[in-house]
XYZ file of C-alpha atoms in Angstrom:
230
model
C -1.389 11.522 7.168
C -1.137 13.150 10.587
C -4.869 13.886 10.885
C -5.871 10.325 9.957
C -4.171 8.675 12.990
C -5.366 11.452 15.281
C -8.987 10.940 14.207
C -8.575 7.182 14.550
C -7.495 7.597 18.176
C -10.261 10.122 18.861
C -12.900 7.710 17.528
C -11.447 4.908 19.651
C -11.580 7.032 22.783
C -15.148 8.105 21.995
C -16.140 4.454 21.604
C -14.599 3.694 24.993
C -16.481 6.642 26.514
C -19.807 5.419 25.095
C -19.502 1.628 25.374
C -16.457 0.786 27.473
C -13.859 -1.561 26.006
C -15.029 -3.082 22.703
C -12.464 -5.320 21.067
C -13.423 -4.601 17.431
C -12.492 -0.929 17.350
C -9.268 -1.564 19.242
C -8.265 -4.322 16.809
C -8.887 -1.936 13.932
C -7.048 0.889 15.714
C -4.053 -1.322 16.556
C -3.623 -2.325 12.904
C -3.965 1.275 11.795
C -1.371 2.449 14.321
C 1.095 -0.221 13.174
C 0.473 0.893 9.601
C 1.014 4.575 10.479
C 4.226 3.703 12.305
C 5.449 1.840 9.230
C 4.483 4.745 6.994
C 6.383 7.370 8.985
C 9.334 5.017 9.553
C 9.598 4.485 5.780
C 8.715 8.083 4.914
C 11.898 8.604 2.876
C 10.899 5.726 0.601
C 7.548 7.394 -0.051
C 9.398 10.046 -2.054
C 9.976 7.412 -4.759
C 6.315 6.370 -5.057
C 4.049 7.114 -8.032
C 2.197 9.771 -6.030
C 5.314 11.874 -5.676
C 7.303 10.957 -8.793
C 4.411 11.385 -11.241
C 1.613 13.390 -9.627
C 3.877 15.762 -7.666
C 2.633 17.934 -4.791
C -0.103 19.694 -6.740
C -3.773 20.303 -5.964
C -4.630 16.625 -6.456
C -2.238 15.418 -3.749
C -2.596 18.367 -1.363
C -6.408 18.355 -1.409
C -6.434 14.596 -1.039
C -4.110 14.611 1.983
C -5.838 17.533 3.701
C -9.483 16.686 2.961
C -10.107 13.305 1.362
C -7.791 11.192 3.520
C -9.034 12.327 6.958
C -12.645 12.613 5.780
C -12.971 9.304 3.927
C -10.240 6.928 5.078
C -11.542 7.035 8.667
C -14.925 5.470 7.730
C -14.275 2.124 9.509
C -13.349 3.853 12.791
C -16.277 6.268 12.574
C -18.716 3.414 11.890
C -17.481 1.426 14.891
C -18.158 4.323 17.276
C -21.908 4.021 16.759
C -21.979 0.322 15.847
C -19.875 -1.642 18.359
C -19.099 -5.240 17.443
C -17.793 -7.885 19.839
C -15.326 -10.156 18.045
C -14.117 -12.311 20.898
C -10.504 -13.377 21.577
C -10.224 -15.829 18.661
C -11.302 -13.539 15.823
C -9.495 -10.575 17.375
C -6.252 -12.604 17.337
C -6.824 -13.903 13.773
C -7.518 -10.448 12.351
C -4.586 -8.893 14.213
C -2.218 -11.637 13.028
C -3.289 -11.472 9.368
C -3.348 -7.683 9.356
C 0.122 -7.438 10.884
C 1.432 -10.004 8.381
C 0.030 -7.865 5.545
C 1.875 -4.812 6.875
C 5.102 -6.832 7.163
C 4.884 -8.168 3.595
C 4.099 -4.705 2.234
C 7.087 -3.214 4.070
C 9.470 -6.017 3.053
C 8.476 -5.680 -0.611
C 9.205 -1.952 -0.554
C 12.423 -2.573 1.380
C 13.647 -5.071 -1.218
C 13.331 -2.526 -4.002
C 15.077 0.163 -1.937
C 17.914 -2.227 -1.046
C 18.465 -3.151 -4.687
C 18.519 0.483 -5.777
C 20.873 1.601 -3.019
C 23.337 -1.246 -3.746
C 23.108 -0.951 -7.537
C 21.701 -4.473 -7.677
C 24.609 -5.987 -5.763
C 22.675 -7.533 -2.892
C 20.843 -10.689 -1.895
C 17.084 -11.098 -2.263
C 15.637 -14.081 -0.419
C 19.194 -15.386 0.022
C 20.096 -15.250 -3.678
C 21.687 -12.552 -5.862
C 19.084 -10.037 -6.968
C 17.796 -10.542 -10.501
C 17.604 -7.210 -12.281
C 17.245 -5.806 -15.760
C 19.362 -2.710 -16.366
C 16.884 -0.712 -18.413
C 18.178 2.356 -20.211
C 16.025 5.339 -21.071
C 16.491 8.850 -22.438
C 15.406 12.083 -20.774
C 13.788 14.922 -22.724
C 17.179 16.671 -22.573
C 18.726 13.732 -24.426
C 20.649 12.507 -21.379
C 20.912 8.723 -21.002
C 19.895 7.145 -17.693
C 19.546 3.636 -16.285
C 17.016 2.025 -13.953
C 17.055 -1.349 -12.249
C 13.965 -3.494 -12.826
C 13.908 -6.104 -10.077
C 12.320 -9.438 -10.966
C 13.144 -11.614 -7.965
C 11.842 -11.751 -4.400
C 8.396 -10.224 -3.968
C 8.899 -8.408 -7.278
C 9.208 -11.704 -9.090
C 5.754 -12.733 -7.878
C 3.920 -9.896 -9.655
C 4.832 -6.488 -11.077
C 2.789 -4.654 -8.438
C 2.591 -7.382 -5.806
C 2.933 -4.870 -2.952
C -0.588 -3.636 -3.776
C -2.054 -6.980 -2.645
C -0.990 -6.753 1.038
C -2.037 -3.082 0.966
C -5.571 -4.102 -0.061
C -5.651 -6.998 2.404
C -4.562 -4.712 5.221
C -7.383 -2.268 4.437
C -9.793 -5.203 4.570
C -8.445 -6.440 7.904
C -8.788 -3.087 9.660
C -12.323 -2.756 8.225
C -13.694 -6.257 8.799
C -13.903 -5.839 12.623
C -17.028 -3.778 11.854
C -18.742 -6.924 10.575
C -20.276 -7.694 7.216
C -23.703 -6.119 7.685
C -22.973 -2.685 6.208
C -21.016 -1.364 3.222
C -19.757 1.845 4.858
C -16.778 0.335 6.761
C -15.499 -1.147 3.488
C -15.792 2.066 1.475
C -12.039 2.704 1.772
C -11.195 -0.894 0.783
C -13.412 -0.660 -2.305
C -11.917 2.701 -3.233
C -8.394 1.312 -2.768
C -9.062 -1.681 -5.030
C -10.342 0.604 -7.803
C -7.432 3.029 -7.320
C -4.683 0.406 -7.344
C -6.086 -1.696 -10.193
C -6.329 1.462 -12.314
C -2.818 2.416 -11.234
C -1.387 -0.895 -12.498
C -2.543 -0.013 -16.015
C -1.271 3.560 -15.719
C 2.101 2.414 -14.370
C 2.493 -0.235 -17.071
C 1.720 2.268 -19.850
C 4.178 4.764 -18.376
C 6.931 2.149 -17.997
C 6.343 0.706 -21.468
C 6.763 4.172 -22.981
C 9.819 4.868 -20.816
C 11.750 1.595 -21.116
C 10.502 0.148 -24.429
C 11.864 -3.335 -25.126
C 13.426 -3.491 -21.665
C 9.901 -3.378 -20.224
C 8.724 -6.102 -22.616
C 11.530 -8.324 -21.333
C 10.599 -7.532 -17.734
C 6.943 -8.438 -18.386
C 8.033 -11.812 -19.767
C 9.815 -12.510 -16.480
C 6.901 -11.175 -14.404
C 3.697 -11.634 -16.437
C 1.100 -10.782 -13.765
C 0.188 -7.390 -12.328
C -0.943 -8.097 -8.748
C -2.138 -11.673 -8.183
C 0.002 -14.419 -9.763
C -1.964 -16.696 -12.048
C -5.046 -14.453 -11.970
C -4.333 -10.792 -12.744
């Protein structure tokens, strides 16, 4: 994650060297820098994500972070170096506003879950007491444990609602490149495939872990990402 922002800034500076100030790459870079700031600010919360809890720090994660992330995730910035696009003040402002809102929603959704866990469910979500299911499960050692399944706030909208602003954000930092080429959207397409697949994997894992507790949770929150659609 450190190489990705560095390359993003390098590509932005190279664009400035070649073409002078071009608003599109700086809109994309601004959104990316806000996202990186959010990521490192919330780094402790990342330790509770699926990547760490399930996949661990094995070859899959280490190779991805060292090679795939800096080599593939930077496609929009790399494309804009050789293909400058002038957005104009209006579209620059619209994309910045919507992209920043996506980051904020993504952060607030993650924050809600962390707040509920840290307070053992005794907190307010959107001004009302948090709605949780106290799901019990058994470890391989036979030890009994309990997890809180939050079904209010953003987590009452969809079971994996936080994936939606993540996908939208990727779109907003890619769309400054225009709609004439597929390359700038390669990360967005990859992210959609990754996160949609992950919803099925997460649901199977949780169903096996929590049993009937998970069935009850799914009745409260029937959709995976987009309410009323999926």
